[in-house]
PDB file of C-alpha atoms in Angstrom:
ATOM      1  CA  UNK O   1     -38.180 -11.975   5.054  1.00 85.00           C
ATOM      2  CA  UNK O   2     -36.940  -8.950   6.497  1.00 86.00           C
ATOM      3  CA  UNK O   3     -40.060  -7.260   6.365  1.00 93.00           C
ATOM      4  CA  UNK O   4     -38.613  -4.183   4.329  1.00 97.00           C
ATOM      5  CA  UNK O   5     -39.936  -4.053   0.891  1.00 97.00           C
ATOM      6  CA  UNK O   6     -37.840  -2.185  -1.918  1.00 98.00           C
ATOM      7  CA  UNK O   7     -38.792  -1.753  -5.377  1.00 97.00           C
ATOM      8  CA  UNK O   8     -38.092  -2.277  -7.974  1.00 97.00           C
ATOM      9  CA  UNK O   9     -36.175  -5.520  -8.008  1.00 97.00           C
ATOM     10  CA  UNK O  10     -34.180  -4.569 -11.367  1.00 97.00           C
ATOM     11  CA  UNK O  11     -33.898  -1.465 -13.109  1.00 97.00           C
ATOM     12  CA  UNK O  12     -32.147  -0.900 -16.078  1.00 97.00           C
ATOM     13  CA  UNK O  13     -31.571   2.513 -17.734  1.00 97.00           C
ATOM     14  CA  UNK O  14     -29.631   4.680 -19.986  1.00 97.00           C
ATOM     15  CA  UNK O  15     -26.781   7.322 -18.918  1.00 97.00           C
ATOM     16  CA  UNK O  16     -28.070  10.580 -18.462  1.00 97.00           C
ATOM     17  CA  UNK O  17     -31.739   9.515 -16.888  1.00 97.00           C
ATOM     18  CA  UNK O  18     -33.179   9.350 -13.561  1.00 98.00           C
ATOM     19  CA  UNK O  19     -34.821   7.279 -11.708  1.00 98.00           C
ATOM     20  CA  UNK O  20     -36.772   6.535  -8.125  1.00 98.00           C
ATOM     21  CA  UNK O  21     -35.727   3.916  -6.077  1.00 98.00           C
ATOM     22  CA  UNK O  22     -38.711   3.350  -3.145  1.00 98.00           C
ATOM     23  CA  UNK O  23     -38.799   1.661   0.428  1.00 98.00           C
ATOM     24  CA  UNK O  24     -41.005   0.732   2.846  1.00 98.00           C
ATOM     25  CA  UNK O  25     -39.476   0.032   5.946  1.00 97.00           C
ATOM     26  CA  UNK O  26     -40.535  -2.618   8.887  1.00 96.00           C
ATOM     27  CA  UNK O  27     -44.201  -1.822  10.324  1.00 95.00           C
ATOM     28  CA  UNK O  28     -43.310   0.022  13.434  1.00 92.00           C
ATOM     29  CA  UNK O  29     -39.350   0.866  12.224  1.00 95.00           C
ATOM     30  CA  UNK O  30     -39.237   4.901  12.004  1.00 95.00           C
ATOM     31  CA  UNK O  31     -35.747   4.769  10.889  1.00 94.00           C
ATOM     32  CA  UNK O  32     -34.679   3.866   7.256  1.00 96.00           C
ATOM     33  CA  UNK O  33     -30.922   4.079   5.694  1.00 95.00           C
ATOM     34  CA  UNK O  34     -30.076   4.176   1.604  1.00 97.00           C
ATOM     35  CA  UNK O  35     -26.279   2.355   0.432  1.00 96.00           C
ATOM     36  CA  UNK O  36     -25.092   1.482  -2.165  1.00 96.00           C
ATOM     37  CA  UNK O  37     -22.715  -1.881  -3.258  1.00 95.00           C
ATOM     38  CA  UNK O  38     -20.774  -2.769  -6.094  1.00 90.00           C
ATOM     39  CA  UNK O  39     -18.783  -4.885  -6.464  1.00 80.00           C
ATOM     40  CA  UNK O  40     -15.278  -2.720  -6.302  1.00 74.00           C
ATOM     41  CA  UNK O  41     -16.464  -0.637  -3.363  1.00 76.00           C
ATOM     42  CA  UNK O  42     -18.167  -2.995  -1.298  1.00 83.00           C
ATOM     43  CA  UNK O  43     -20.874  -1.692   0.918  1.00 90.00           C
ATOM     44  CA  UNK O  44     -21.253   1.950   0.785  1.00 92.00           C
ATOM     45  CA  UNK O  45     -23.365   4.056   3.520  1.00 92.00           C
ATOM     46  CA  UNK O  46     -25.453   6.987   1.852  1.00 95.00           C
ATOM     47  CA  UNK O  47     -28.150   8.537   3.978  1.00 95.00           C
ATOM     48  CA  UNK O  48     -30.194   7.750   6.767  1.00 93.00           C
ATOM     49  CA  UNK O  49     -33.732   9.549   8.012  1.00 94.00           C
ATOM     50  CA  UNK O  50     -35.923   9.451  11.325  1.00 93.00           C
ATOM     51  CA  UNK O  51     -38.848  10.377  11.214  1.00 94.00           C
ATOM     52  CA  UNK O  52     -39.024  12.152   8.045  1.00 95.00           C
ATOM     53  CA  UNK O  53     -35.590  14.132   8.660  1.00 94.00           C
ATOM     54  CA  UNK O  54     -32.115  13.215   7.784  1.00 93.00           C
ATOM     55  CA  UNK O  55     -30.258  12.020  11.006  1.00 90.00           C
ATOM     56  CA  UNK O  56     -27.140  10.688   9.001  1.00 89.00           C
ATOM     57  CA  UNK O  57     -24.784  11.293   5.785  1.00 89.00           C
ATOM     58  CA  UNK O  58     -22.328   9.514   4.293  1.00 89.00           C
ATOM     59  CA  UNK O  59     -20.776   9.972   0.823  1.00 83.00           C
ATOM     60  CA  UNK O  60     -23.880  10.213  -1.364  1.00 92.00           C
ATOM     61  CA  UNK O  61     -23.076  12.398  -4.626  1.00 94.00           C
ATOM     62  CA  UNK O  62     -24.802  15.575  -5.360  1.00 95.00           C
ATOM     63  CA  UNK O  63     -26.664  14.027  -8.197  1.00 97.00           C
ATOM     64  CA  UNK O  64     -28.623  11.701  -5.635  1.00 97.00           C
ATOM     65  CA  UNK O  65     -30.568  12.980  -3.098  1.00 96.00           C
ATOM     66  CA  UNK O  66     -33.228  11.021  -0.728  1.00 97.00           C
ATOM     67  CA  UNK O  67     -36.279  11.274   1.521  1.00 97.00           C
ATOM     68  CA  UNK O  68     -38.473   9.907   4.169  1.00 97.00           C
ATOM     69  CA  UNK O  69     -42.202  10.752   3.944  1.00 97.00           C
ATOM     70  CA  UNK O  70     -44.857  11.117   6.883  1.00 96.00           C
ATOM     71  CA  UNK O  71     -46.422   7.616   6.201  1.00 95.00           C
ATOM     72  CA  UNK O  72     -42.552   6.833   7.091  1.00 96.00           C
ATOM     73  CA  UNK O  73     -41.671   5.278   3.582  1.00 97.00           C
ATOM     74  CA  UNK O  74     -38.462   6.843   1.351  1.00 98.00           C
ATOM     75  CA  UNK O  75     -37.549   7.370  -1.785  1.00 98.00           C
ATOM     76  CA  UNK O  76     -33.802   7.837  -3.101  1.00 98.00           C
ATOM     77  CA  UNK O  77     -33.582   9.775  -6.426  1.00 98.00           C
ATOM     78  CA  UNK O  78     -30.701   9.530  -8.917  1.00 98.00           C
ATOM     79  CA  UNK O  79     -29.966  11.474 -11.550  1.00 97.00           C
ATOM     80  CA  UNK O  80     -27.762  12.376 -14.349  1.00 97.00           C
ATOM     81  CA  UNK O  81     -26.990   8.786 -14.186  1.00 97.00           C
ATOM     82  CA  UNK O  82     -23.739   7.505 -15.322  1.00 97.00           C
ATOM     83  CA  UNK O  83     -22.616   4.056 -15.810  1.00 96.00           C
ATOM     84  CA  UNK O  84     -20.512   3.488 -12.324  1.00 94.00           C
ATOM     85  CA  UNK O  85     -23.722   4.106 -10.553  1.00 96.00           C
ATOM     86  CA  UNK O  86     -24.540   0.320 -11.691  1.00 96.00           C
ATOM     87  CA  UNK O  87     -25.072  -1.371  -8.003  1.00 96.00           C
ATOM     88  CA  UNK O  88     -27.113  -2.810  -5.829  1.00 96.00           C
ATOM     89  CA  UNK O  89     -29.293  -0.286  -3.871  1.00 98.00           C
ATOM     90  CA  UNK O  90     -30.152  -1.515  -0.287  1.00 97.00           C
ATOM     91  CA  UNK O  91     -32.745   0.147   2.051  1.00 97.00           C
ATOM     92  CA  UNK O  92     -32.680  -0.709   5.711  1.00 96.00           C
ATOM     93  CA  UNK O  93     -34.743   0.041   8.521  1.00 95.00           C
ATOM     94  CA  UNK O  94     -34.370   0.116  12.532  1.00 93.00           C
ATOM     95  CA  UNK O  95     -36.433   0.952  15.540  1.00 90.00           C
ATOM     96  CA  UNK O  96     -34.825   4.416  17.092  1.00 82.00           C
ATOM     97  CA  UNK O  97     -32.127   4.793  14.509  1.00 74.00           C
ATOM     98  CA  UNK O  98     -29.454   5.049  17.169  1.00 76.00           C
ATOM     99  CA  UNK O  99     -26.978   2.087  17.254  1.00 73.00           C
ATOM    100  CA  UNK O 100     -29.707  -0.848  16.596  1.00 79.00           C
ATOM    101  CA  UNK O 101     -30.050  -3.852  14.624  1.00 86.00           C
ATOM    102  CA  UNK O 102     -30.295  -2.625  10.646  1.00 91.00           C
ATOM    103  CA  UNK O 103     -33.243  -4.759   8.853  1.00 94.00           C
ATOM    104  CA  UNK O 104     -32.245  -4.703   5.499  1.00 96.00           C
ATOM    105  CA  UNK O 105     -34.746  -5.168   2.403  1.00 97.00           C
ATOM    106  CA  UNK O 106     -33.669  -7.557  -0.357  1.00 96.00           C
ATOM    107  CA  UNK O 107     -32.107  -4.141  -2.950  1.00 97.00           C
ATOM    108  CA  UNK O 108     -32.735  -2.851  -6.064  1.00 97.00           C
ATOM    109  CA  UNK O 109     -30.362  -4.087  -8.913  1.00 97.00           C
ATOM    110  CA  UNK O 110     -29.497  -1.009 -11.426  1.00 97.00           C
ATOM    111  CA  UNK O 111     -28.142  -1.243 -14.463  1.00 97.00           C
ATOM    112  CA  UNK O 112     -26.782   2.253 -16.408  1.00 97.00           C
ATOM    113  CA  UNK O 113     -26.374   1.374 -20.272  1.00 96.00           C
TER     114      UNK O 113
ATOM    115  CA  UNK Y   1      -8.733   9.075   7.554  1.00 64.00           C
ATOM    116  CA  UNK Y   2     -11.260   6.694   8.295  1.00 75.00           C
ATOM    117  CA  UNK Y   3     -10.520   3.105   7.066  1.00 87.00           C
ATOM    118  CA  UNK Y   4     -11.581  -0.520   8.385  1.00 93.00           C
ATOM    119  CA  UNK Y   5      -9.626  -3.718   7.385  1.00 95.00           C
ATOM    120  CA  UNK Y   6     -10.492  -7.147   7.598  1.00 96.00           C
ATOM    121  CA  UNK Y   7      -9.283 -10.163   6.234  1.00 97.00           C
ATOM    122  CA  UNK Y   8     -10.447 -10.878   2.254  1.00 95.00           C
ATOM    123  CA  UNK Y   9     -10.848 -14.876   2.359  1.00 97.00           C
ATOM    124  CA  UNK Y  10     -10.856 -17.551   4.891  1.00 97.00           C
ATOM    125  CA  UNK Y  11     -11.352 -21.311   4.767  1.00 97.00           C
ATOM    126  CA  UNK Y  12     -12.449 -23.138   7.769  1.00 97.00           C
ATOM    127  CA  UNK Y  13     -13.638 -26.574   8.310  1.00 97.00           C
ATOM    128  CA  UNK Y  14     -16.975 -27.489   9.464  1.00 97.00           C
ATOM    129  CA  UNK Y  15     -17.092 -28.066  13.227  1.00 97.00           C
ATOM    130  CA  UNK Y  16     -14.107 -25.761  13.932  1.00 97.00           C
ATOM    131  CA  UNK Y  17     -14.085 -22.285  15.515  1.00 97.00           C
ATOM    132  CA  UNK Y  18     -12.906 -19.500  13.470  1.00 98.00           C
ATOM    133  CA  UNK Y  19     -12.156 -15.757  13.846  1.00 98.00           C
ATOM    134  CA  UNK Y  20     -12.475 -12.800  11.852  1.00 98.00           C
ATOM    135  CA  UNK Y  21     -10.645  -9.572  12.609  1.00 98.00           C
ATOM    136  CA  UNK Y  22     -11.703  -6.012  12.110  1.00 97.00           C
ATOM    137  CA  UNK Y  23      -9.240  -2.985  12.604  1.00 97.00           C
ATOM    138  CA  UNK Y  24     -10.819   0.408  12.499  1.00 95.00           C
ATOM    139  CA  UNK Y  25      -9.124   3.962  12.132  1.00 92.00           C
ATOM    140  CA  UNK Y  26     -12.193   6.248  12.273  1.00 85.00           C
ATOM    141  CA  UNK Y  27     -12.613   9.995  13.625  1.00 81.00           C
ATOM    142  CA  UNK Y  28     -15.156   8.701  16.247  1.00 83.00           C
ATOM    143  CA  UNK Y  29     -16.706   6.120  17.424  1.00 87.00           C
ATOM    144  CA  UNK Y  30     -19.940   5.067  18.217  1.00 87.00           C
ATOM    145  CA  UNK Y  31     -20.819   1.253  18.295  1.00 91.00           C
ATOM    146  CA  UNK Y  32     -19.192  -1.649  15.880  1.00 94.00           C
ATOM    147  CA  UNK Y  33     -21.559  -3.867  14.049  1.00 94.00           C
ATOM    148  CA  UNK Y  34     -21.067  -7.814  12.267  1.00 96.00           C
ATOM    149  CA  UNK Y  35     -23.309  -8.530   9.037  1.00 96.00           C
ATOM    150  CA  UNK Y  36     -23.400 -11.366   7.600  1.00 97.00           C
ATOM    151  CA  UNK Y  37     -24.030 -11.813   3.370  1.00 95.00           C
ATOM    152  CA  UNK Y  38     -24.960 -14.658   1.479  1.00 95.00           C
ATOM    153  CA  UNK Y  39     -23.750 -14.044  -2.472  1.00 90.00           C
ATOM    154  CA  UNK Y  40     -27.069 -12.329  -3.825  1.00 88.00           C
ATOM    155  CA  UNK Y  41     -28.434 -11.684  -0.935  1.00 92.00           C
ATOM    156  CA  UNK Y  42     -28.949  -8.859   1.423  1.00 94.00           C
ATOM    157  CA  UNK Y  43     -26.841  -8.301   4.725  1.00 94.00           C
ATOM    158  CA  UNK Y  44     -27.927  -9.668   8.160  1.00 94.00           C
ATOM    159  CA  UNK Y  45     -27.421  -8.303  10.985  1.00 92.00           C
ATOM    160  CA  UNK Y  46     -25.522 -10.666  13.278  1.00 94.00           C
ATOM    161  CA  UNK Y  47     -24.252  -8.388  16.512  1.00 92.00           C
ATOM    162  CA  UNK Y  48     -23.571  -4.848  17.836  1.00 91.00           C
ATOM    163  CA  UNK Y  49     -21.332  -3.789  20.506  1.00 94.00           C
ATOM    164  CA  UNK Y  50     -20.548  -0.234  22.274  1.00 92.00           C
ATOM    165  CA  UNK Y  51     -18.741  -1.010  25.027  1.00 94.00           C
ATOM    166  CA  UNK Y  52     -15.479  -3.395  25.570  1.00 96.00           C
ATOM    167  CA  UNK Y  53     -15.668  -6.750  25.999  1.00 97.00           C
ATOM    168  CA  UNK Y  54     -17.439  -9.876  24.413  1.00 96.00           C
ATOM    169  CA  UNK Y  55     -20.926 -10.253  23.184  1.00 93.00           C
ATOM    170  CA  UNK Y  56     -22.274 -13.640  22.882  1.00 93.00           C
ATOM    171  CA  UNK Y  57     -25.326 -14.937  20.823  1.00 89.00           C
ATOM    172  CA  UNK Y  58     -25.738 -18.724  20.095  1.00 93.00           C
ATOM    173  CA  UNK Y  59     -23.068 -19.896  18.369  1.00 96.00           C
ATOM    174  CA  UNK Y  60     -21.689 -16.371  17.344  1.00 96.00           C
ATOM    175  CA  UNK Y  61     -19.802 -13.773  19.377  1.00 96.00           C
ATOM    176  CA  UNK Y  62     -18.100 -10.015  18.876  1.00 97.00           C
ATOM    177  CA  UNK Y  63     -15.398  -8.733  20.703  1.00 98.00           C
ATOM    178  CA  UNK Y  64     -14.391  -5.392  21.228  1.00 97.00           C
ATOM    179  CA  UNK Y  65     -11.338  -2.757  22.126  1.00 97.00           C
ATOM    180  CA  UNK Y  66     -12.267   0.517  21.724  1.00 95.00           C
ATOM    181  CA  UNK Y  67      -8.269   1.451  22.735  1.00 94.00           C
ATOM    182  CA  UNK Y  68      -6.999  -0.678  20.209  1.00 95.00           C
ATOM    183  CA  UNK Y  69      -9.158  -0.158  17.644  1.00 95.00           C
ATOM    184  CA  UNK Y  70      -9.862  -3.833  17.338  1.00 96.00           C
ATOM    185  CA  UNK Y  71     -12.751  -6.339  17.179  1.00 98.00           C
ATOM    186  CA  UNK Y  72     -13.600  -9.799  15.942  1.00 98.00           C
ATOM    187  CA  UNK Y  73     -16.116 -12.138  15.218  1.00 98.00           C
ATOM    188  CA  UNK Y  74     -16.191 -15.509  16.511  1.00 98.00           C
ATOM    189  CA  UNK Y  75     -18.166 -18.243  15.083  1.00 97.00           C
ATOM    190  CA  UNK Y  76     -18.499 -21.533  16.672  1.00 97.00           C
ATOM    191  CA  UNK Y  77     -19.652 -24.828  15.301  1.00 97.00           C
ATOM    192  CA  UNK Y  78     -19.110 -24.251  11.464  1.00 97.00           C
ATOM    193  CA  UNK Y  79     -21.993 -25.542   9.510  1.00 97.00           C
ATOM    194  CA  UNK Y  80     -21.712 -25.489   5.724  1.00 97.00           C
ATOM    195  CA  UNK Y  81     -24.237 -22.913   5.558  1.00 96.00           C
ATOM    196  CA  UNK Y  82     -22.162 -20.009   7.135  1.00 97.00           C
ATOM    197  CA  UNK Y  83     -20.224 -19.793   4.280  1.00 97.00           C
ATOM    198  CA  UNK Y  84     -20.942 -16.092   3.314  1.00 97.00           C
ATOM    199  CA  UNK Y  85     -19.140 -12.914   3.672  1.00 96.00           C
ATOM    200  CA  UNK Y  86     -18.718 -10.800   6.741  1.00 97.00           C
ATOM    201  CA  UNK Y  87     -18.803  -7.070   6.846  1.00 96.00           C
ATOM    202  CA  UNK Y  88     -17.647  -5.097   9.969  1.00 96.00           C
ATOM    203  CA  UNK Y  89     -19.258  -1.593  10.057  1.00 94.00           C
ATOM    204  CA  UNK Y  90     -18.363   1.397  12.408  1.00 93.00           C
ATOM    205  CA  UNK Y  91     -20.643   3.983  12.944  1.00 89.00           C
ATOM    206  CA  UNK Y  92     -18.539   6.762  12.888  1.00 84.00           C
ATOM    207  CA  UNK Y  93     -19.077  10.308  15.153  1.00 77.00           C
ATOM    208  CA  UNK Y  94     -17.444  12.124  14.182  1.00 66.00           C
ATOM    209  CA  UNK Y  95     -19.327  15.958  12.954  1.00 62.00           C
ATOM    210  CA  UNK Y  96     -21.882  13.544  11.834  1.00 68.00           C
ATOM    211  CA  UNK Y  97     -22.878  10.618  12.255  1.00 75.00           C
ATOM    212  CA  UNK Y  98     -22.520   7.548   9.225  1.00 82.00           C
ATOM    213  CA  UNK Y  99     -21.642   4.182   8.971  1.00 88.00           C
ATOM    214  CA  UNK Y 100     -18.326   2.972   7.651  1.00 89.00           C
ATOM    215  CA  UNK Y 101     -17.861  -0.129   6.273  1.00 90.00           C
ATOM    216  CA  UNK Y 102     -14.807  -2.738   5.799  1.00 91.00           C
ATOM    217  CA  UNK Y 103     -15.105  -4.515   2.567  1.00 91.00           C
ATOM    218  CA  UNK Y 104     -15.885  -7.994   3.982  1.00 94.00           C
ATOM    219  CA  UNK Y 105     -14.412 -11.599   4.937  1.00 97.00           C
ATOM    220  CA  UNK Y 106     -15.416 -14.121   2.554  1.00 96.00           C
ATOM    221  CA  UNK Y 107     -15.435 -17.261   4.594  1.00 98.00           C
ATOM    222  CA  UNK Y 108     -15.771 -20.665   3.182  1.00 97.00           C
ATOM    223  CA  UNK Y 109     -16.892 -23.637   5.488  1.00 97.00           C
ATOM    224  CA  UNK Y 110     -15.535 -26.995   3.979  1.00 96.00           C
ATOM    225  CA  UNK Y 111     -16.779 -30.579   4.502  1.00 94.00           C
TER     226      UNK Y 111
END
């Protein structure tokens, strides 16, 4: 147990909706970090936050967007879904958010119909 | 562009030593990192290096060349359970910072 909690575990939706994905990172952890995998594009960075602001971006879509509240937790929202946004959603956390070891919480499985 | 390669399969046998490359092509650079994935599971984080050279931990090590673009992952002592895929990130500076990932070594330990 990493000690990052995501939820929820599964998800399963229809194309067009949104949805909430939430994380609480590791007591003490004031970094956290969204990706994204499936299983063509393997492990895909999307955002990170410290301290409730964004520190990092990779290549999250317009239709997503993410962030990192003062009790430290995040949400990443997702809308306008369509079906190749099926994957597994991972949070992470770390310490500093500088080049430290990545705790990652055991994902959110969505499913677009 | 930015791109990382890595081998897509491996078979070792347990006991043996094996090694896993990683080439990276990325604007900047700012530390290399090893995860380690067992099918269904999420990634574990396994090593991190900055500077050149060789970082050891237990039975694993990373190596690193910042001039050529190169690391790799060493693991020692196969055990069955180490079968798993192995993702080598790069957290890229370059404008801003994010992480880059390869697409992952699956390794399969044998009896």
């Amino acid at each position: 147990d990493s000690g990052v909690t995501q939820t929820p575990k599964h998800l399963i939706t229809a194309t067009g909706q949104r949805v909430t994905l939430r994380c609480s990172p590791r007591s003490g952890d004031l970094s956290v970090y969204w990706y994204q995998q499936s299983l063509d594009q393997g492990l895909q960075f999307l955002i990170q936050y410290y301290n409730g602001e964004e520190r990092a971006k990779g290549n999250i879509l317009e239709r997503f967007s993410a962030q990192q509240f003062p009790d430290l937790h995040s949400e990443l929202n997702l809308s306008s879904l369509e079906l190749g946004d099926s994957a597994l959603y991972f949070c992470a956390s770390s310490a500093t958010g500088l080049v430290d070891e990545q705790f990652f919480g055991p994902g959110t499985r969505l499913t677009v119909l | 562009g930015q791109n990382i390669d890595q081998p897509t399969e491996m078979t070792a046998t347990e006991g043996a030593i094996v090694q896993i490359n990683c080439t990276y092509q990325t604007s900047g650079f700012n530390g290399l990192f090893w995860y380690q994935q067992h099918a269904g599971e999420a990634p574990t984080f396994l090593s991190y290096n900055v500077l050149d050279g060789l970082e050891e931990k237990g039975r694993f090590s990373s190596f690193l060349s910042r001039s050529k673009g190169y690391s790799y992952l060493l693991l020692k002592e196969l055990q069955m359970k180490d079968s798993a895929s192995y993702l080598c990130a790069v957290r890229d500076l370059g404008g801003t910072y994010k992480y880059i990932f390869g697409t992952g070594t699956r390794l399969k330990v044998l009896a």
